[in-house]
Short mmCIF file of C-alpha atoms in Angstrom, two decimals:
data_model
loop_
_atom_site.label_atom_id
_atom_site.label_comp_id
_atom_site.label_asym_id
_atom_site.label_seq_id
_atom_site.Cartn_x
_atom_site.Cartn_y
_atom_site.Cartn_z
CA MET A 45 -38.62 -57.80 12.21
CA ALA A 46 -37.19 -58.14 8.80
CA ALA A 47 -39.99 -56.06 7.33
CA THR A 48 -39.50 -53.43 10.00
CA ASP A 49 -35.80 -53.21 9.18
CA GLU A 50 -36.57 -52.80 5.51
CA THR A 51 -39.05 -49.98 6.16
CA GLY A 52 -36.65 -48.03 8.35
CA PRO A 53 -34.50 -45.16 7.26
CA ALA A 54 -34.08 -46.72 3.84
CA GLY A 55 -37.84 -46.59 3.34
CA GLN A 56 -38.03 -42.93 4.14
CA ASN A 57 -35.98 -42.03 0.97
CA THR A 58 -38.44 -43.75 -1.30
CA THR A 59 -40.43 -41.35 -3.51
CA VAL A 60 -43.87 -41.63 -4.96
CA PRO A 61 -43.81 -42.54 -8.65
CA GLY A 62 -44.47 -39.52 -10.89
CA THR A 63 -43.00 -36.89 -8.52
CA PRO A 64 -39.58 -35.18 -9.17
CA PRO A 65 -36.75 -36.27 -6.98
CA PRO A 66 -35.78 -33.84 -4.19
CA ALA A 67 -32.83 -31.59 -4.84
CA GLY A 68 -29.65 -32.76 -3.23
CA PRO A 69 -27.26 -30.57 -1.22
CA PRO A 70 -25.12 -28.00 -3.26
CA ALA A 71 -21.85 -29.38 -4.51
CA ASP A 72 -18.60 -27.75 -3.46
CA PRO A 73 -17.07 -25.71 -6.34
CA ASP A 74 -13.85 -27.20 -7.73
CA PRO A 75 -11.18 -24.50 -8.21
CA ARG A 76 -9.64 -26.41 -11.09
CA THR A 77 -12.92 -26.29 -13.03
CA GLY A 78 -13.87 -22.63 -12.20
CA ALA A 79 -14.23 -19.54 -14.61
CA ARG A 80 -11.78 -19.90 -17.51
CA MET A 81 -10.05 -17.14 -19.66
CA PRO A 82 -11.77 -16.69 -23.02
CA ARG A 83 -9.95 -18.25 -25.89
CA TRP A 84 -9.84 -14.99 -27.96
CA LEU A 85 -8.19 -12.94 -25.16
CA PRO A 86 -4.63 -14.29 -25.47
CA ARG A 87 -4.68 -13.84 -29.24
CA ALA A 88 -6.06 -10.31 -28.83
CA MET A 89 -3.32 -9.43 -26.38
CA VAL A 90 -0.64 -10.81 -28.71
CA LEU A 91 -2.17 -8.93 -31.63
CA ALA A 92 -2.22 -5.64 -29.63
CA LEU A 93 1.39 -6.08 -28.56
CA ALA A 94 2.32 -6.81 -32.17
CA LEU A 95 0.55 -3.68 -33.42
CA ILE A 96 2.28 -1.52 -30.77
CA ALA A 97 5.63 -2.99 -31.72
CA VAL A 98 4.94 -2.33 -35.44
CA PHE A 99 3.91 1.22 -34.72
CA GLN A 100 7.01 1.87 -32.65
CA LEU A 101 9.24 0.32 -35.30
CA GLY A 102 7.51 2.36 -38.05
CA SER A 103 7.82 5.60 -36.03
CA TRP A 104 11.50 4.97 -35.41
CA ALA A 105 12.09 4.15 -39.07
CA PHE A 106 10.19 7.25 -40.20
CA HIS A 107 12.30 9.52 -37.94
CA GLN A 108 15.47 7.87 -39.16
CA LEU A 109 14.44 8.23 -42.82
CA THR A 110 13.02 11.73 -42.61
CA GLY A 111 16.04 13.23 -44.32
CA LEU A 112 15.87 10.71 -47.15
CA LEU A 113 12.12 11.27 -47.62
CA ILE A 114 12.63 15.04 -47.84
CA ASN A 115 15.41 14.52 -50.41
CA VAL A 116 13.11 12.30 -52.46
CA LEU A 117 10.34 14.93 -52.26
CA ILE A 118 12.75 17.63 -53.50
CA ALA A 119 13.93 15.38 -56.27
CA PHE A 120 10.38 14.67 -57.35
CA PHE A 121 9.51 18.36 -57.65
CA LEU A 122 12.81 19.03 -59.45
CA ALA A 123 11.99 16.24 -61.88
CA LEU A 124 8.56 17.73 -62.44
CA ALA A 125 10.24 21.06 -63.16
CA VAL A 126 12.55 19.66 -65.86
CA GLU A 127 9.89 17.34 -67.34
CA PRO A 128 8.66 19.82 -70.01
CA ALA A 129 12.20 20.40 -71.30
CA VAL A 130 13.03 16.68 -71.32
CA SER A 131 9.71 15.83 -73.05
CA TRP A 132 10.32 18.53 -75.62
CA MET A 133 13.72 17.04 -76.51
CA ALA A 134 12.34 13.49 -76.43
CA ALA A 135 9.58 14.48 -78.91
CA ARG A 136 12.34 15.62 -81.31
CA GLY A 137 14.24 12.34 -81.28
CA VAL A 138 16.57 12.83 -78.29
CA ARG A 139 16.68 9.99 -75.81
CA ARG A 140 15.18 10.87 -72.44
CA GLY A 141 18.30 9.91 -70.53
CA PHE A 142 20.56 12.02 -72.69
CA GLY A 143 18.05 14.96 -72.69
CA THR A 144 17.90 14.82 -68.88
CA PHE A 145 21.65 14.81 -68.73
CA LEU A 146 21.85 17.90 -70.94
CA VAL A 147 19.34 19.75 -68.77
CA PHE A 148 21.16 18.90 -65.56
CA VAL A 149 24.51 19.90 -67.04
CA GLY A 150 23.08 23.28 -68.02
CA VAL A 151 21.67 23.85 -64.54
CA LEU A 152 24.98 22.77 -62.98
CA VAL A 153 27.02 25.10 -65.21
CA VAL A 154 24.76 28.06 -64.41
CA GLY A 155 24.79 27.35 -60.68
CA ALA A 156 28.57 26.84 -60.59
CA GLY A 157 29.17 30.02 -62.49
CA PHE A 158 26.95 32.03 -60.13
CA VAL A 159 28.56 30.57 -57.00
CA THR A 160 32.02 31.25 -58.42
CA LEU A 161 31.25 34.85 -59.25
CA LEU A 162 29.54 35.48 -55.93
CA GLY A 163 32.32 33.78 -54.01
CA SER A 164 35.07 35.80 -55.81
CA MET A 165 33.18 39.00 -55.08
CA LEU A 166 32.84 38.18 -51.40
CA ALA A 167 36.48 37.10 -51.18
CA GLU A 168 37.64 40.38 -52.72
CA GLN A 169 35.46 42.39 -50.39
CA ILE A 170 36.76 40.52 -47.35
CA ILE A 171 40.39 41.07 -48.49
CA LYS A 172 39.73 44.73 -49.02
CA ILE A 173 38.15 45.05 -45.60
CA VAL A 174 41.11 43.34 -43.97
CA GLU A 175 43.62 45.53 -45.79
CA ASP A 176 41.77 48.75 -44.92
CA PHE A 177 41.04 47.72 -41.33
CA PRO A 178 44.07 49.61 -39.86
CA GLN A 179 42.88 52.78 -41.56
CA TYR A 180 39.37 52.32 -40.24
CA LEU A 181 40.75 51.67 -36.78
CA ASP A 182 42.97 54.82 -36.93
CA SER A 183 40.04 56.96 -37.95
CA VAL A 184 37.93 55.62 -35.07
CA ILE A 185 40.76 56.18 -32.59
CA ASN A 186 41.34 59.71 -33.80
CA TRP A 187 37.64 60.48 -33.49
CA ILE A 188 37.56 59.13 -29.91
CA ASN A 189 40.75 61.08 -28.94
CA ASN A 190 39.38 64.33 -30.37
CA HIS A 191 35.93 64.07 -28.81
CA PHE A 192 36.77 62.44 -25.43
CA HIS A 193 40.29 63.88 -24.97
CA THR A 194 41.95 60.48 -24.59
CA GLU A 195 45.36 59.25 -25.71
CA LEU A 196 44.60 55.92 -27.32
CA ARG A 197 47.03 54.30 -29.73
CA ARG A 198 46.48 51.56 -32.22
CA VAL A 199 49.55 49.64 -31.11
CA ASP A 200 48.33 49.48 -27.52
CA ILE A 201 44.92 48.29 -28.63
CA GLN A 202 46.38 45.57 -30.81
CA GLU A 203 48.64 44.30 -27.96
CA ASN A 204 45.77 44.24 -25.50
CA LEU A 205 43.61 42.44 -28.05
CA LEU A 206 46.24 39.79 -28.75
CA ARG A 207 46.82 39.14 -25.04
CA SER A 208 43.16 38.98 -24.07
CA ASP A 209 41.49 35.79 -22.94
CA TRP A 210 38.49 36.51 -25.20
CA LEU A 211 40.59 36.17 -28.31
CA ARG A 212 42.16 32.90 -27.05
CA ASN A 213 38.76 31.43 -26.32
CA TYR A 214 37.43 32.60 -29.63
CA VAL A 215 40.29 30.93 -31.51
CA GLN A 216 39.76 27.71 -29.67
CA ASN A 217 36.04 27.67 -30.35
CA SER A 218 36.71 28.52 -33.99
CA ALA A 219 39.12 25.63 -34.29
CA THR A 220 36.45 23.21 -33.02
CA GLY A 221 33.86 24.93 -35.19
CA VAL A 222 35.88 24.30 -38.32
CA LEU A 223 35.35 20.60 -37.94
CA ASP A 224 31.58 21.15 -37.57
CA VAL A 225 31.53 23.37 -40.63
CA SER A 226 33.47 20.80 -42.60
CA ALA A 227 31.04 18.06 -41.60
CA GLN A 228 28.09 20.23 -42.58
CA VAL A 229 29.63 20.98 -45.95
CA LEU A 230 30.28 17.30 -46.63
CA GLY A 231 26.74 16.50 -45.51
CA GLY A 232 25.34 19.16 -47.82
CA LEU A 233 27.33 17.85 -50.76
CA PHE A 234 26.10 14.32 -50.11
CA ARG A 235 22.53 15.55 -49.83
CA LEU A 236 22.89 17.51 -53.10
CA LEU A 237 24.25 14.42 -54.80
CA THR A 238 21.35 12.33 -53.52
CA VAL A 239 18.78 14.87 -54.75
CA ALA A 240 20.50 15.06 -58.18
CA LEU A 241 20.51 11.24 -58.59
CA PHE A 242 16.87 10.78 -57.60
CA SER A 243 15.66 13.68 -59.74
CA PHE A 244 17.66 12.33 -62.73
CA TYR A 245 16.02 8.94 -62.41
CA PHE A 246 12.54 10.46 -61.92
CA ALA A 247 12.93 12.58 -65.01
CA ALA A 248 14.62 10.01 -67.25
CA ASP A 249 12.28 7.19 -66.28
CA GLY A 250 9.12 9.26 -65.97
CA PRO A 251 7.01 7.17 -68.37
CA ARG A 252 8.14 3.97 -66.75
CA LEU A 253 7.35 5.30 -63.28
CA ARG A 254 3.87 6.37 -64.37
CA ARG A 255 3.30 2.96 -65.98
CA ALA A 256 4.34 1.20 -62.82
CA ILE A 257 1.98 3.28 -60.69
CA CYS A 258 -0.96 2.84 -63.06
CA SER A 259 -0.44 -0.91 -63.30
CA VAL A 260 -1.77 -1.38 -59.77
CA LEU A 261 -4.86 0.85 -60.24
CA PRO A 262 -8.17 0.33 -62.05
CA PRO A 263 -8.66 2.21 -65.34
CA ALA A 264 -10.81 4.95 -63.74
CA ARG A 265 -8.17 5.66 -61.12
CA GLN A 266 -5.44 5.58 -63.78
CA ALA A 267 -7.03 8.50 -65.62
CA GLU A 268 -7.21 10.53 -62.40
CA VAL A 269 -3.57 9.81 -61.52
CA LEU A 270 -2.36 10.78 -64.98
CA ARG A 271 -4.41 13.97 -64.86
CA ALA A 272 -2.98 14.90 -61.50
CA TRP A 273 0.53 14.15 -62.74
CA GLU A 274 0.00 16.38 -65.79
CA ILE A 275 -1.29 19.23 -63.62
CA ALA A 276 1.71 18.91 -61.31
CA VAL A 277 4.13 19.02 -64.26
CA ASN A 278 2.45 22.08 -65.76
CA LYS A 279 2.23 23.99 -62.51
CA THR A 280 5.74 23.19 -61.28
CA GLY A 281 7.44 23.74 -64.57
CA GLY A 282 5.39 26.87 -65.28
CA TYR A 283 6.25 28.27 -61.82
CA LEU A 284 9.99 27.79 -62.27
CA TYR A 285 10.07 29.02 -65.86
CA SER A 286 8.01 32.14 -65.15
CA ARG A 287 10.18 32.83 -62.10
CA GLY A 288 13.31 32.39 -64.19
CA LEU A 289 12.03 34.83 -66.79
CA MET A 290 11.17 37.40 -64.11
CA ALA A 291 14.59 36.82 -62.55
CA LEU A 292 16.20 37.63 -65.90
CA ILE A 293 14.18 40.82 -66.32
CA SER A 294 14.89 41.89 -62.75
CA GLY A 295 18.59 41.17 -63.08
CA LEU A 296 18.85 43.21 -66.28
CA ALA A 297 16.95 46.16 -64.75
CA HIS A 298 19.20 46.24 -61.62
CA TYR A 299 22.29 45.77 -63.77
CA VAL A 300 21.45 48.92 -65.74
CA LEU A 301 21.01 50.87 -62.52
CA LEU A 302 24.21 49.60 -60.87
CA GLU A 303 26.22 50.28 -64.02
CA PHE A 304 24.77 53.79 -64.24
CA LEU A 305 25.80 54.42 -60.61
CA ASP A 306 29.21 52.89 -61.26
CA VAL A 307 28.77 50.33 -58.43
CA PRO A 308 31.44 47.61 -58.47
CA TYR A 309 30.52 43.97 -59.23
CA ALA A 310 27.36 45.02 -61.04
CA PRO A 311 26.89 41.75 -63.03
CA VAL A 312 27.19 39.54 -59.93
CA LEU A 313 24.91 41.78 -57.89
CA ALA A 314 22.36 41.78 -60.68
CA VAL A 315 22.31 37.98 -60.79
CA TRP A 316 22.03 37.89 -56.99
CA VAL A 317 19.05 40.29 -57.00
CA GLY A 318 17.33 38.36 -59.84
CA LEU A 319 17.58 34.92 -58.21
CA VAL A 320 16.93 35.85 -54.58
CA SER A 321 14.08 38.20 -55.38
CA GLN A 322 12.16 35.61 -57.36
CA PHE A 323 12.78 32.34 -55.57
CA ILE A 324 12.18 33.75 -52.05
CA PRO A 325 8.53 34.92 -52.22
CA THR A 326 7.16 38.14 -50.87
CA ILE A 327 10.24 39.43 -49.06
CA GLY A 328 12.89 38.17 -51.41
CA THR A 329 13.15 41.50 -53.27
CA TYR A 330 14.05 43.39 -50.10
CA LEU A 331 16.49 40.76 -48.94
CA ALA A 332 18.14 40.74 -52.33
CA GLY A 333 18.39 44.53 -52.39
CA ALA A 334 20.28 44.68 -49.10
CA LEU A 335 23.60 43.51 -50.63
CA PRO A 336 23.61 46.05 -53.53
CA MET A 337 22.66 48.78 -51.10
CA LEU A 338 25.62 47.87 -48.85
CA ILE A 339 28.08 47.85 -51.80
CA ALA A 340 26.61 51.13 -53.12
CA PHE A 341 26.95 52.71 -49.65
CA THR A 342 30.71 52.09 -49.79
CA VAL A 343 30.85 54.14 -52.99
CA ALA A 344 28.55 56.96 -51.86
CA PRO A 345 25.80 57.08 -49.23
CA TRP A 346 23.32 58.64 -51.64
CA TYR A 347 23.81 55.75 -54.06
CA ALA A 348 22.35 53.37 -51.44
CA VAL A 349 19.24 55.62 -51.25
CA TRP A 350 18.85 55.51 -55.01
CA VAL A 351 19.15 51.72 -54.99
CA LEU A 352 16.50 51.52 -52.23
CA VAL A 353 14.09 53.72 -54.21
CA PHE A 354 14.63 51.69 -57.38
CA VAL A 355 14.06 48.41 -55.51
CA VAL A 356 10.73 49.64 -54.07
CA VAL A 357 9.51 51.08 -57.40
CA TYR A 358 10.50 47.99 -59.35
CA GLN A 359 8.75 45.73 -56.78
CA GLN A 360 5.48 47.60 -57.41
CA PHE A 361 5.94 47.37 -61.19
CA GLU A 362 6.58 43.64 -60.89
CA ASN A 363 3.63 42.96 -58.61
CA TYR A 364 1.02 44.89 -60.59
CA VAL A 365 2.24 44.78 -64.20
CA LEU A 366 4.79 42.06 -64.89
CA GLN A 367 3.91 39.19 -62.59
CA PRO A 368 0.13 38.96 -63.46
CA LYS A 369 0.88 38.68 -67.16
CA LEU A 370 3.62 36.07 -66.80
CA THR A 371 1.99 33.84 -64.18
CA ALA A 372 -1.66 34.12 -65.31
CA ARG A 373 -1.45 30.76 -67.13
CA THR A 374 1.07 28.99 -64.94
CA VAL A 375 0.61 29.68 -61.20
CA ASP A 376 -2.59 31.72 -60.75
CA ILE A 377 -2.92 31.88 -56.97
CA HIS A 378 -3.72 34.77 -54.65
CA PRO A 379 -0.69 36.54 -53.09
CA ALA A 380 -2.10 35.96 -49.61
CA VAL A 381 -2.46 32.23 -50.33
CA ALA A 382 1.11 32.17 -51.68
CA PHE A 383 2.44 33.91 -48.60
CA GLY A 384 0.52 31.57 -46.25
CA SER A 385 1.70 28.51 -48.17
CA VAL A 386 5.31 29.70 -47.85
CA ILE A 387 4.94 30.15 -44.09
CA ALA A 388 3.32 26.68 -43.77
CA GLY A 389 6.03 25.06 -45.92
CA THR A 390 8.74 26.74 -43.91
CA ALA A 391 7.23 25.54 -40.65
CA LEU A 392 7.02 21.97 -41.94
CA LEU A 393 10.19 21.50 -43.97
CA GLY A 394 12.26 24.64 -43.48
CA ALA A 395 13.86 26.27 -46.52
CA VAL A 396 12.89 23.30 -48.71
CA GLY A 397 9.22 23.75 -47.81
CA ALA A 398 9.45 27.44 -48.73
CA LEU A 399 10.70 26.55 -52.22
CA ILE A 400 8.14 23.82 -53.03
CA ALA A 401 5.15 25.31 -51.20
CA ILE A 402 3.86 27.51 -54.03
CA PRO A 403 3.95 24.88 -56.83
CA ALA A 404 2.47 22.32 -54.43
CA VAL A 405 -0.41 24.61 -53.52
CA ALA A 406 -0.92 25.59 -57.16
CA THR A 407 -1.07 21.93 -58.13
CA LEU A 408 -3.62 21.18 -55.39
CA GLN A 409 -5.72 24.19 -56.33
CA ALA A 410 -5.79 23.22 -59.97
CA PHE A 411 -6.60 19.59 -59.13
CA LEU A 412 -9.46 20.56 -56.85
CA GLY A 413 -10.72 23.06 -59.43
CA ALA A 414 -11.13 20.25 -61.91
CA TYR A 415 -13.34 18.20 -59.60
CA VAL A 416 -15.12 20.78 -57.40
CA LYS A 417 -18.52 21.73 -58.87
CA ARG A 418 -19.16 25.50 -59.18
CA TYR A 419 -22.37 27.44 -59.64
CA ASP A 420 -23.32 30.77 -61.16
CA VAL A 421 -23.18 33.61 -58.62
CA THR A 422 -26.27 35.81 -58.14
CA ASP A 423 -26.20 39.44 -59.16
CA ASP A 424 -26.56 40.66 -55.60
CA PRO A 425 -24.82 44.00 -55.04
CA ARG A 426 -23.32 42.63 -51.85
CA VAL A 427 -21.31 40.14 -53.92
CA LEU A 428 -19.62 43.07 -55.65
CA GLY A 429 -18.88 44.79 -52.34
CA HIS A 430 -21.79 47.29 -52.41
CA ARG A 431 -23.87 47.92 -49.30
CA GLY A 432 -27.65 47.86 -49.03
CA SER A 433 -30.12 50.66 -49.70
CA GLY A 434 -29.71 52.11 -46.23
CA GLY A 435 -25.97 52.55 -46.39
CA ALA A 436 -23.82 55.60 -47.03
CA GLY A 437 -23.80 54.82 -50.78
CA ALA A 438 -27.57 55.18 -51.03
CA ILE A 439 -27.46 58.47 -49.14
CA GLY A 440 -24.83 59.79 -51.49
CA ARG A 441 -26.89 58.78 -54.50
CA ARG A 442 -29.92 60.60 -53.10
CA VAL A 443 -27.93 63.76 -52.48
CA ARG A 444 -26.54 63.66 -56.04
CA GLY A 445 -30.02 63.11 -57.44
CA LEU A 446 -31.42 66.12 -55.53
CA TRP A 447 -28.51 68.26 -56.66
CA ALA A 448 -29.07 67.23 -60.30
CA GLN A 449 -32.76 68.20 -60.08
CA ARG A 450 -31.81 71.66 -58.75
CA ARG A 451 -31.34 74.06 -61.67
CA PRO A 452 -30.07 77.69 -61.50
CA GLY A 453 -33.24 79.10 -63.12
CA ASP A 454 -35.60 77.24 -60.81
CA GLU A 455 -34.16 78.26 -57.46
CA GLY A 456 -36.96 80.82 -56.67
CA ALA A 457 -39.73 78.48 -57.74
CA GLY A 458 -38.19 75.66 -55.80
CA SER A 459 -37.97 77.70 -52.63
CA SER A 460 -41.62 78.97 -52.91
CA GLU A 461 -42.81 75.40 -53.52
CA ALA A 462 -40.89 74.20 -50.51
CA ARG A 463 -42.42 76.91 -48.33
CA VAL A 464 -45.94 76.10 -49.56
CA GLY A 465 -45.36 72.40 -49.04
CA ALA A 466 -44.11 73.01 -45.51
CA ALA A 467 -47.16 75.08 -44.69
CA GLY A 468 -49.48 72.41 -46.08
CA ALA A 469 -47.72 69.70 -44.12
CA GLY A 470 -47.96 71.64 -40.83
CA ALA A 471 -51.70 72.48 -41.18
CA PRO A 472 -53.21 69.21 -39.97
CA GLY A 473 -50.94 68.77 -37.01
CA SER A 474 -51.00 72.39 -35.69
CA GLY A 475 -53.90 74.01 -33.93
CA ALA A 476 -52.99 77.54 -35.03
CA ALA A 477 -52.67 76.52 -38.66
CA GLY A 478 -56.08 74.82 -38.48
CA ALA A 479 -57.73 77.94 -37.00
CA SER A 480 -56.45 80.29 -39.61
CA GLY A 481 -59.12 81.93 -41.78
CA PRO A 482 -59.44 82.49 -45.50
CA GLY A 483 -57.67 85.78 -45.27
CA GLU A 484 -54.52 84.19 -43.93
CA SER A 485 -54.57 81.51 -46.57
CA GLY A 486 -55.06 84.20 -49.21
CA THR A 487 -52.11 86.06 -47.79
CA ALA A 488 -50.03 82.92 -47.89
CA GLY A 489 -51.10 82.35 -51.47
CA ALA A 490 -50.24 85.89 -52.41
CA SER A 491 -46.83 85.50 -50.98
#
């Protein structure tokens, strides 16, 4: 019985030696020891959130500092413009800081003088218009009464105007607008001071700034940076100096015309035309000529026409004679490229972009021209704008060649040869010509 008990259910689980044990029932999964989150995922999420936060912070800082960055860009180009003058004085023993100060004082004196003259002219014109306004109003009222048979009076119009709600609202809006204008003026003065300070430091410490930039670059990159800096200085300075010379010539030419026509404020108007016409590309001449035309119209209507004709003629002289000679070595870019760069600069940075667009594009063009490899162009007529042999030009050359071969003494011979050739050409293809006998050919020969 004991052996039977030992060989019962316990004996059934015994396995033969050498055979694998049977697989047990599947274990229940423990939720605490299931699929775990990868170790890199939390760090990746934190890194992504940090990058998003840095991007948002950088975008906010960039939008907040856009005005400062634009001021620094203007100051940099202004420093490039005065760099040749400062370097010229530094080469002759003048300290760079003092030379930069002299250049800025000269620019400030010229700008202040121009603004003062222009402001005094505008103030006098406004005072004159205000004083003569009753006379203008009386003339208009008399013209209306004579043509429309009305009985208007200046006193009634003034009283109605003073009592109108439109004037009251206009005065209130103007009172609030004065504060806005004052804030804009103060902001403009602060911006001008910022640009002046940055440009002064850029020009006075130009060598130190270049040394600081090159100190973090390898020698090969240092040569490229210095070359780009030199190109930018040459193009920007050359652009401003050539424009200044053309502004002087334009101002003198318009001054002679305005003095000849006895137009008031001729010196101020000449300076206005010279500066606006040269530093506002493409359309600056016509914008500058509007003010002299208006002042000349107050003297005599025909004087305004003469000013308009002179402005148009001088613009053509400047575009085709004066400007190519003065800007050939400084800013040699195509007029279409200049106009497109001005539009792009205006779209990006407004009036500031319009001013710095041309020197920036000229600098980029010169820098690329130094590194872009160029090849000799083939002597294909299409490169020169000529069409192929089947075009109208070839037909014209053939006609001229035939006309040159035709001489007055050979007209009869040429006509008989043409008739004989036509007969010979028609013989193989025509049955009648092929059937003709010797007599007919003799007759044709006799003729």
